JSON list of C-alpha atoms in Angstrom, two decimals:
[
{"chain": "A", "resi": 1, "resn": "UNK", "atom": "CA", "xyz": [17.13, -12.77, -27.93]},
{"chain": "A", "resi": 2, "resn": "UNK", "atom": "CA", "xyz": [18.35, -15.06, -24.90]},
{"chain": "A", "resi": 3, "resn": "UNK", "atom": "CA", "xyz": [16.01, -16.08, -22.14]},
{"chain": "A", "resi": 4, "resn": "UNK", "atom": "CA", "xyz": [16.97, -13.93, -19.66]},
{"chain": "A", "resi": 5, "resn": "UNK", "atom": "CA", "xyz": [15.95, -10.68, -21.74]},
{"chain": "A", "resi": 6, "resn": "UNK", "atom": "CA", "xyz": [13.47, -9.03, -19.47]},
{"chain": "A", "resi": 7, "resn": "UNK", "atom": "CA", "xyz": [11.23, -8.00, -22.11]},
{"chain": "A", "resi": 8, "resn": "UNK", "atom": "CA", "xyz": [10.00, -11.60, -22.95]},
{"chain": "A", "resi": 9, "resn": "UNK", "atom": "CA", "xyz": [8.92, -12.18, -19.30]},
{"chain": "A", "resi": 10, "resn": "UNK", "atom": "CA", "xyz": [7.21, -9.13, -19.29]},
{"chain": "A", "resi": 11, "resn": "UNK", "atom": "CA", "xyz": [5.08, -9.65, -22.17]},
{"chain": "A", "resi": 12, "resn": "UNK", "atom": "CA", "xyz": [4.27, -12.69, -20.70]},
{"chain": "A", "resi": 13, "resn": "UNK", "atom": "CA", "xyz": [3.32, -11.35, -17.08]},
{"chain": "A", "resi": 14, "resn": "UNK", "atom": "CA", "xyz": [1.31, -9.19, -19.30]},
{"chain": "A", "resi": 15, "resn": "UNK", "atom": "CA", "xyz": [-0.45, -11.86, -21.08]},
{"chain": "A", "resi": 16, "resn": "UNK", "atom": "CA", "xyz": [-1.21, -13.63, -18.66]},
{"chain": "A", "resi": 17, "resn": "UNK", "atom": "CA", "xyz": [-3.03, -11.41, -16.22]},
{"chain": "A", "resi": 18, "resn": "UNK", "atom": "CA", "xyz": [-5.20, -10.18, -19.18]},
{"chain": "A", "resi": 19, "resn": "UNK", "atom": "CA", "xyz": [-6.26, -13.85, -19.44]},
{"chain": "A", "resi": 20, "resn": "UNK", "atom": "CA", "xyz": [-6.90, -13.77, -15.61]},
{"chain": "A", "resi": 21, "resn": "UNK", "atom": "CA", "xyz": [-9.16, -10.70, -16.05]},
{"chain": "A", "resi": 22, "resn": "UNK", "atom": "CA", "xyz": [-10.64, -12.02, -19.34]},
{"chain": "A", "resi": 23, "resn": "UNK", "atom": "CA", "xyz": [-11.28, -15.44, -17.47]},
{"chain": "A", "resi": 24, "resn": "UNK", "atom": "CA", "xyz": [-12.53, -13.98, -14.05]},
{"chain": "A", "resi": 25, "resn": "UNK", "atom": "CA", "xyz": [-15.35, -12.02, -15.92]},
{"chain": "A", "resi": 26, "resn": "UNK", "atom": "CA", "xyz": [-17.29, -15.12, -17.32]},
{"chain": "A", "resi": 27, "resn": "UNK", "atom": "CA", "xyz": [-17.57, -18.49, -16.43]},
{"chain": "A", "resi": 28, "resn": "UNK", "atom": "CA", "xyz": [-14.71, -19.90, -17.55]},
{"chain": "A", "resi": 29, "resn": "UNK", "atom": "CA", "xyz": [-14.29, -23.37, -15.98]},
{"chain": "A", "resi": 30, "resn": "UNK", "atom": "CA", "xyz": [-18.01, -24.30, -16.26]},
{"chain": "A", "resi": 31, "resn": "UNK", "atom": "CA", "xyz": [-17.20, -23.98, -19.86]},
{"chain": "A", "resi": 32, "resn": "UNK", "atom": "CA", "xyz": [-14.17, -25.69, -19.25]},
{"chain": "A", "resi": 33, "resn": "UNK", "atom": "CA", "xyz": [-15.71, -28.74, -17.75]},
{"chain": "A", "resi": 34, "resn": "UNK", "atom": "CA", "xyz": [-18.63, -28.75, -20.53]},
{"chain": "A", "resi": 35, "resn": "UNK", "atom": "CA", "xyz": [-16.61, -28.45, -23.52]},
{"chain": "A", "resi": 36, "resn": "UNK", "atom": "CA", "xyz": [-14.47, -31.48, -22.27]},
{"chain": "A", "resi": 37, "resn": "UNK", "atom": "CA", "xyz": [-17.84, -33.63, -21.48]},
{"chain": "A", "resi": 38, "resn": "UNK", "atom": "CA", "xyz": [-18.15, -33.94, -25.45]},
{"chain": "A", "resi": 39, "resn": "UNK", "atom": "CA", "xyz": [-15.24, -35.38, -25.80]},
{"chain": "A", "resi": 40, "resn": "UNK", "atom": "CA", "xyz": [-15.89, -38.88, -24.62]},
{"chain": "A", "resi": 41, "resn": "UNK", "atom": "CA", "xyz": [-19.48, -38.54, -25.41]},
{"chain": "A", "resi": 42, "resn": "UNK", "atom": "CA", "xyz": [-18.63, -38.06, -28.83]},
{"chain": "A", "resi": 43, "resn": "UNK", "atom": "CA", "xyz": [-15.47, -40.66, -29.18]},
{"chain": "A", "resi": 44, "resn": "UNK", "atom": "CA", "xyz": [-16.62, -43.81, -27.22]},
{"chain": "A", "resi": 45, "resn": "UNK", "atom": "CA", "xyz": [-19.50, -44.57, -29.53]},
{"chain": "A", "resi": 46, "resn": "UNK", "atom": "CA", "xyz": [-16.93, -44.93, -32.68]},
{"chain": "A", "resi": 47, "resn": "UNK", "atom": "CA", "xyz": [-13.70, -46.02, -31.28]},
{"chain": "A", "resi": 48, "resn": "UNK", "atom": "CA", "xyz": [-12.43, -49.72, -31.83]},
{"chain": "A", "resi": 49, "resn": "UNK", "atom": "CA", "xyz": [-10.27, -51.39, -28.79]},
{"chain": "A", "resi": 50, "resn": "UNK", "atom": "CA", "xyz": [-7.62, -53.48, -30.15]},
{"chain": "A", "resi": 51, "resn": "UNK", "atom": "CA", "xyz": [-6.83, -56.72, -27.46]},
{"chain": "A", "resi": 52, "resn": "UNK", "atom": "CA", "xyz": [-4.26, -58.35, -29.36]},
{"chain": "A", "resi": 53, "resn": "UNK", "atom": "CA", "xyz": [-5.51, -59.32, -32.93]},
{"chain": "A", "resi": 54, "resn": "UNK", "atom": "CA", "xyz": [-9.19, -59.05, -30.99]},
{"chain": "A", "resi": 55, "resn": "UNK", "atom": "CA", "xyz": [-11.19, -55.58, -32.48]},
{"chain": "A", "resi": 56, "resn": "UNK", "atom": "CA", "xyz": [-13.44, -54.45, -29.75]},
{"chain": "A", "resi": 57, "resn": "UNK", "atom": "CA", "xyz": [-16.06, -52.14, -31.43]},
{"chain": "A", "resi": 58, "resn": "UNK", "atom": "CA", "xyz": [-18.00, -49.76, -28.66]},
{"chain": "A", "resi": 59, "resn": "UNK", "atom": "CA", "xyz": [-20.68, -48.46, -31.62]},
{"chain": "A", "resi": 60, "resn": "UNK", "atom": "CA", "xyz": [-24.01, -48.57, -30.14]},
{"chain": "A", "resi": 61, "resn": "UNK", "atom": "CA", "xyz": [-27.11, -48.19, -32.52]},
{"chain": "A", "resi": 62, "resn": "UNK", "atom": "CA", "xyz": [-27.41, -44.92, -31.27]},
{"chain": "A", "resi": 63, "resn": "UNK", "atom": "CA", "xyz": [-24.05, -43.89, -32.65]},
{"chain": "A", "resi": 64, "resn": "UNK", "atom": "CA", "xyz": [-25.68, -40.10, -34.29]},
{"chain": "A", "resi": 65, "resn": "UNK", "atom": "CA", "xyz": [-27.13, -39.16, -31.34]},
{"chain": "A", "resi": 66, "resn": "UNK", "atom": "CA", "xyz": [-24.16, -39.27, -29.39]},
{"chain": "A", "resi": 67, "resn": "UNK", "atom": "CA", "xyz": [-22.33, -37.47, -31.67]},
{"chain": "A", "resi": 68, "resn": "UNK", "atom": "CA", "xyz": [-25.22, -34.70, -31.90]},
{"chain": "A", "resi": 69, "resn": "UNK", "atom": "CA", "xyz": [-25.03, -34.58, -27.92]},
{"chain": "A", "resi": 70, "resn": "UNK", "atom": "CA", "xyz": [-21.23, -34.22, -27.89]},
{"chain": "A", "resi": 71, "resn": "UNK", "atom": "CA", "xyz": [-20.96, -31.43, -30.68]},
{"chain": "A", "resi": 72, "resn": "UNK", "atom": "CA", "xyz": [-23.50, -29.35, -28.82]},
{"chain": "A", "resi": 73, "resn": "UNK", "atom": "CA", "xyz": [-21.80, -30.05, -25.37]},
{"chain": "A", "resi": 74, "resn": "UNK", "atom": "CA", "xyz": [-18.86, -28.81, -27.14]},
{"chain": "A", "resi": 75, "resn": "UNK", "atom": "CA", "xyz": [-20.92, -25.81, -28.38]},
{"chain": "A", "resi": 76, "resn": "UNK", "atom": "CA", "xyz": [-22.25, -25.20, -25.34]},
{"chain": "A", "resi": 77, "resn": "UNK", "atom": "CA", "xyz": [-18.91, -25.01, -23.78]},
{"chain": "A", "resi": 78, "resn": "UNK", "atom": "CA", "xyz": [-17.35, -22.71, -26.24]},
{"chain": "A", "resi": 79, "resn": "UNK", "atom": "CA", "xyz": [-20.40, -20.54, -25.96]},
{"chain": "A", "resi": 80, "resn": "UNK", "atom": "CA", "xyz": [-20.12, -19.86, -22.10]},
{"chain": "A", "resi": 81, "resn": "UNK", "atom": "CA", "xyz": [-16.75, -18.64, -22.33]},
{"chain": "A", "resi": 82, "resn": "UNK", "atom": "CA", "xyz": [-17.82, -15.80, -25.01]},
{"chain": "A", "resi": 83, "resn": "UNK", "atom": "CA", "xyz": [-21.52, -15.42, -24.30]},
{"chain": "A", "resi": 84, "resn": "UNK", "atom": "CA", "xyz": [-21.80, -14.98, -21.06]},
{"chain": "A", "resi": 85, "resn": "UNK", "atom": "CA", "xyz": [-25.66, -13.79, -20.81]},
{"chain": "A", "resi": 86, "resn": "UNK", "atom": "CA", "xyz": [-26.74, -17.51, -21.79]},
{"chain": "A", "resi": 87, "resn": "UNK", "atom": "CA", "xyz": [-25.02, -19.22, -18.61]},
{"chain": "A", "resi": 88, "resn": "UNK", "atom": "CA", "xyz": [-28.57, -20.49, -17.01]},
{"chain": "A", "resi": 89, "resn": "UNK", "atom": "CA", "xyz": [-29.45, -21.82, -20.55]},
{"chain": "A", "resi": 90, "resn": "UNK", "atom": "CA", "xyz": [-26.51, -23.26, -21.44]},
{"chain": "A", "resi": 91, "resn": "UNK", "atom": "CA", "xyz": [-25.79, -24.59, -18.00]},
{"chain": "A", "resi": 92, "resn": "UNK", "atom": "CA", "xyz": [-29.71, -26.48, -18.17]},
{"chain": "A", "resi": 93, "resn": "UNK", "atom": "CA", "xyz": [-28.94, -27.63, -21.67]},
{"chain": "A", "resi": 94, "resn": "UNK", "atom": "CA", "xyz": [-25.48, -29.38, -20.06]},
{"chain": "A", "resi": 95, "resn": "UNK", "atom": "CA", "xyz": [-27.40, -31.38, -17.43]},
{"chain": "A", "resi": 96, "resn": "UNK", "atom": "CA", "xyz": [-29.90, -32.08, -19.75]},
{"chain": "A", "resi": 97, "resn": "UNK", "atom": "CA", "xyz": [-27.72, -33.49, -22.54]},
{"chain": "A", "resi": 98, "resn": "UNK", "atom": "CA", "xyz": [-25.20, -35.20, -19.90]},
{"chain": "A", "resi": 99, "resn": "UNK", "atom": "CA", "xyz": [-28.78, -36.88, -18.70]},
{"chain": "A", "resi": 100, "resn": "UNK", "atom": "CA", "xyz": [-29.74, -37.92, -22.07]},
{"chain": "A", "resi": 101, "resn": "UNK", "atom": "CA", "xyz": [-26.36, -39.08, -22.67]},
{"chain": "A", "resi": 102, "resn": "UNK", "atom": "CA", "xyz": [-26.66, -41.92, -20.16]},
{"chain": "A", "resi": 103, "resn": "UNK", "atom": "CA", "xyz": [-29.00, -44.20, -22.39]},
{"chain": "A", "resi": 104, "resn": "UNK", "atom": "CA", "xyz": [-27.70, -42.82, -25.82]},
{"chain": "A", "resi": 105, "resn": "UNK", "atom": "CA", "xyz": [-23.93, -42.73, -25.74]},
{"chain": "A", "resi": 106, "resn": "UNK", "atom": "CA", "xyz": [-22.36, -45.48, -23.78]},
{"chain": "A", "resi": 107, "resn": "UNK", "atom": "CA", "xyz": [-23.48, -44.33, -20.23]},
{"chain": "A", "resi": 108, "resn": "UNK", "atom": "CA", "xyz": [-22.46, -41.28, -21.05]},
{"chain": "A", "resi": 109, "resn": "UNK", "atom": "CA", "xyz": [-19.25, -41.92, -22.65]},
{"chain": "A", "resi": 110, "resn": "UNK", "atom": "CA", "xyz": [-18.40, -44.21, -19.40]},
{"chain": "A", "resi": 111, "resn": "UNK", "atom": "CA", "xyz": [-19.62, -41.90, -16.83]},
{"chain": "A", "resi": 112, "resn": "UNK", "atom": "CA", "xyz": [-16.88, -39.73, -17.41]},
{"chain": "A", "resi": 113, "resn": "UNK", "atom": "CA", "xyz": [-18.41, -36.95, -19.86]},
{"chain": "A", "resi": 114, "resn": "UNK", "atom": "CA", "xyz": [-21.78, -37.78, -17.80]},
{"chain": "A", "resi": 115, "resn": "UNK", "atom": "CA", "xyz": [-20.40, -36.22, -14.70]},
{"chain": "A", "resi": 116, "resn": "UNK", "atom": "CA", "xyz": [-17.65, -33.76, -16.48]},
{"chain": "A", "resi": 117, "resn": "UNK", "atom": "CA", "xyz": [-21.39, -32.36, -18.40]},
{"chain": "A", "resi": 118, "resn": "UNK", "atom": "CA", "xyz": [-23.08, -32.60, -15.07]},
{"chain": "A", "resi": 119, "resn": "UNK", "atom": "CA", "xyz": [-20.59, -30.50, -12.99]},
{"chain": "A", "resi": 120, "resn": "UNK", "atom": "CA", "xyz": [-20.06, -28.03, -15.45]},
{"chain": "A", "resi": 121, "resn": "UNK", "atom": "CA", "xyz": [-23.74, -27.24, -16.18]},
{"chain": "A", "resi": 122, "resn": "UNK", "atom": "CA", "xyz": [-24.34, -26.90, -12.64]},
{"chain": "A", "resi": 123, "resn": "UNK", "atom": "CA", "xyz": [-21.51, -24.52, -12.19]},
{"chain": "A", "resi": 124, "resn": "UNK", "atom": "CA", "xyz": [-22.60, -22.14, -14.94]},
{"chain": "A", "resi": 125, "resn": "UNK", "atom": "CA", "xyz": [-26.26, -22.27, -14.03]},
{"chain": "A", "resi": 126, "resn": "UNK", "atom": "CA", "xyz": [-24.82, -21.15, -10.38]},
{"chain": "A", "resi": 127, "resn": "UNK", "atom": "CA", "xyz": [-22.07, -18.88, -11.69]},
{"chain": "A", "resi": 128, "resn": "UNK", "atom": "CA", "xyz": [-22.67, -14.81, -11.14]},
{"chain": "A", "resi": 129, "resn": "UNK", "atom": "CA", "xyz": [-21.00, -11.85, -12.42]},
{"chain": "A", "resi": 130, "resn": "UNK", "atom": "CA", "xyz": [-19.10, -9.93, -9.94]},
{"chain": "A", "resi": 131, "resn": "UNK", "atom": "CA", "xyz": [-19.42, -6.44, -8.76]},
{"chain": "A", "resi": 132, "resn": "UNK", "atom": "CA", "xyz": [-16.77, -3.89, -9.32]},
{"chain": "A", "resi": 133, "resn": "UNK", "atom": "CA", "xyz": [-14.99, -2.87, -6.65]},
{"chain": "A", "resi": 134, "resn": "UNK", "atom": "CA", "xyz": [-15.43, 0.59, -5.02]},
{"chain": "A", "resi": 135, "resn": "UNK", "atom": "CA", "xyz": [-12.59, 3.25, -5.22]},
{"chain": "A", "resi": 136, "resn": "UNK", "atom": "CA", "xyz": [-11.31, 2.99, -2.04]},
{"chain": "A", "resi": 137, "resn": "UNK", "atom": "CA", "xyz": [-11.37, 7.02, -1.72]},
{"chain": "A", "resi": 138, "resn": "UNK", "atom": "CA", "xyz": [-15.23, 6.76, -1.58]},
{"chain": "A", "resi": 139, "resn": "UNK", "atom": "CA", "xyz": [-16.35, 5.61, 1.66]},
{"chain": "A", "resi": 140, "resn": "UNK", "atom": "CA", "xyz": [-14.15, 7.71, 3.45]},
{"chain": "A", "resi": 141, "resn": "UNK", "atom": "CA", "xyz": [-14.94, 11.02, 1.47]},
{"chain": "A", "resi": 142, "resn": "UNK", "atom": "CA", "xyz": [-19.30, 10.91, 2.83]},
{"chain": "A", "resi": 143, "resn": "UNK", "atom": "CA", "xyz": [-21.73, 12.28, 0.36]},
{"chain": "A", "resi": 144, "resn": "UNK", "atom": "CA", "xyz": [-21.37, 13.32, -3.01]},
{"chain": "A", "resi": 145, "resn": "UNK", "atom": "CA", "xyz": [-21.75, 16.99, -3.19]},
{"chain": "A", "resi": 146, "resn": "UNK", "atom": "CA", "xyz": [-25.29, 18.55, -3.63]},
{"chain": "A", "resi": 147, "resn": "UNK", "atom": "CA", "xyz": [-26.44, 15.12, -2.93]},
{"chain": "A", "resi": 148, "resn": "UNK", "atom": "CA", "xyz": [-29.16, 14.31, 0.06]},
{"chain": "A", "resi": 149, "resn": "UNK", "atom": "CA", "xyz": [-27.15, 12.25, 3.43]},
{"chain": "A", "resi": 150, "resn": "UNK", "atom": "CA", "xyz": [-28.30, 9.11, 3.88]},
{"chain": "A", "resi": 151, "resn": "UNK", "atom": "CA", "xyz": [-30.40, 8.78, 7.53]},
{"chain": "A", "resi": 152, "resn": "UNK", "atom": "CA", "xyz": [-28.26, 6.69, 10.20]},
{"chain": "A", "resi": 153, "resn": "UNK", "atom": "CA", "xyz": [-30.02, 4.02, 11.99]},
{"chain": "A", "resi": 154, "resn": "UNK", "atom": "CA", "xyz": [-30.75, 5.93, 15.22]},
{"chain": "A", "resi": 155, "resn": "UNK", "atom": "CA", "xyz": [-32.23, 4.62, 18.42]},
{"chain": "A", "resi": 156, "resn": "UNK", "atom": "CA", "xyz": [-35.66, 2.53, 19.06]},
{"chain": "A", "resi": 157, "resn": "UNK", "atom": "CA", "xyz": [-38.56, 4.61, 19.48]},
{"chain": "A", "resi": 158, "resn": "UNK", "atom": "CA", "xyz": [-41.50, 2.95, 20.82]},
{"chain": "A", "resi": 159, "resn": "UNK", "atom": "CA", "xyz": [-39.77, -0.52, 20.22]},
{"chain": "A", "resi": 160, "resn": "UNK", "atom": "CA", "xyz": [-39.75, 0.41, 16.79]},
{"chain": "A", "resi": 161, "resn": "UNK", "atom": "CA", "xyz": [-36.62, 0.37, 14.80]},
{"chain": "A", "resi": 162, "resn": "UNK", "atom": "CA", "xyz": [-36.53, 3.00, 11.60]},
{"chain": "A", "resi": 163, "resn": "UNK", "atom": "CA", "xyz": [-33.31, 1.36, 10.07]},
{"chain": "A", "resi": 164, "resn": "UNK", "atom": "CA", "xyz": [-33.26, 2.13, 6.17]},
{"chain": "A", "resi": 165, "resn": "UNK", "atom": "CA", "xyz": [-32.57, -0.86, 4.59]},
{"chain": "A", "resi": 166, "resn": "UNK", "atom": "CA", "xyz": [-35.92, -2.11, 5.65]},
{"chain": "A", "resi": 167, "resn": "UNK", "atom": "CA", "xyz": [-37.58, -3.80, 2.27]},
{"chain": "A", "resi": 168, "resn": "UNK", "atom": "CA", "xyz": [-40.15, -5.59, 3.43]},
{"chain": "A", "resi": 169, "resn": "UNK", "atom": "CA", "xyz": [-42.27, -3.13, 2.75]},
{"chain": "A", "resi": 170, "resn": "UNK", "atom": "CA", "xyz": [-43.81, -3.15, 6.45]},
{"chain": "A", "resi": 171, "resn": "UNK", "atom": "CA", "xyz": [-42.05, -0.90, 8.10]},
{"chain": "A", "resi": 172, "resn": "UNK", "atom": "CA", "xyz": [-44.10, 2.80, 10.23]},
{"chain": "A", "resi": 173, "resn": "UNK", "atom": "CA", "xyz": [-41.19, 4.18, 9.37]},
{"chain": "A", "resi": 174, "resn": "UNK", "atom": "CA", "xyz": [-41.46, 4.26, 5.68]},
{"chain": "A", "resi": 175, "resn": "UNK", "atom": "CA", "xyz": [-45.38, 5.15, 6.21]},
{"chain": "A", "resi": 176, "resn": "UNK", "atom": "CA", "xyz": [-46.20, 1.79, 3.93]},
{"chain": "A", "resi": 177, "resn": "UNK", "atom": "CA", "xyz": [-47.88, -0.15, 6.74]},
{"chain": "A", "resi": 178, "resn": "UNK", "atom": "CA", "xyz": [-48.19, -3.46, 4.78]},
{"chain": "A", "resi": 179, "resn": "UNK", "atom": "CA", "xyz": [-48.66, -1.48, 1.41]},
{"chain": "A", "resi": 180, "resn": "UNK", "atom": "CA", "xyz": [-46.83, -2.12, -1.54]},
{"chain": "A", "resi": 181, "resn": "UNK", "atom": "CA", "xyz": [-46.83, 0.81, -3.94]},
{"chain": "A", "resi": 182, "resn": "UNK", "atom": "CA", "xyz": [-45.56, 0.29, -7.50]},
{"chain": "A", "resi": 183, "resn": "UNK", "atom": "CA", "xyz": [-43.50, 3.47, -7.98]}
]
């Protein structure tokens, strides 16, 4: 099989826009940028700089809980790309590990998995499914059959407007006059 073989390239176009659908359905790089946090969270606190014949050890007394903090960053990363109905936890749980992580783990594995943690939560805690897109044959078709039309904003009368998306609730119109009614 050479590398101009057309098949290969298609399998690969392939591939790769099911990752892009796969990936645009979840939060993928707030997971991204959490599950990389852990790393230096997690390494910093047991690596060993050599300087020459001069062994610079980084441990801090703290050594566990930075590993703890990194492992669940980590978790909390993989979890956001396949459980996508946790984002808002798992997003607070990031900022509040990367926070803890400043005193604990070497300022948070050098500011580096402090901010990596930080961004990421805050992009998953923000992050919000999309909406599927409507067939394009739908708006110009009007109402479904047997279905009611749906009243057009018309004209003021008496300086009052009866537009239909009105929610607050307020609205002559709608005859609530202030009143909220449960069903």
């Amino acid at each position: 099989m050479s590398a101009e073989t057309p098949a290969a390239s298609g399998q690969f176009t392939r591939r790769r826009l099911q990752f892009r659908a796969w990936r645009g359905t979840r939060p993928f790089w707030a997971g991204l940028f959490v599950l990389i946090a852990g790393f230096p969270i997690m390494y910093f606190p047991y690596a060993h700089l050599q300087l020459g014949h001069l062994t610079l050890a980084m441990a801090t007394t703290a050594g566990a809980g930075s590993l703890i903090i990194g492992v669940l960053l980590v978790v909390l990363g993989i979890s956001l790309w396949f459980q996508k109905h946790i984002r808002v936890f798992a997003g607070v749980a990031a900022i509040l590990l990367a926070l803890v992580s400043l005193p604990v783990s070497n300022f948070g594995g050098f500011v580096v998995g402090f901010l990596l943690a930080l961004i990421g939560g805050a992009m998953a805690v923000a992050w919000a499914p999309g909406r599927a897109p409507a067939p394009e044959g739908a708006e110009e078709s009007g109402p479904a059959r047997g279905g009611a039309t749906e009243a057009a904003p018309g004209p003021a009368v008496d300086g009052m407007s009866n537009e239909s998306n009105d929610l607050s609730g307020t609205s002559p119109a709608n005859g609530a006059n202030g009143r909220h009614s449960a069903g």
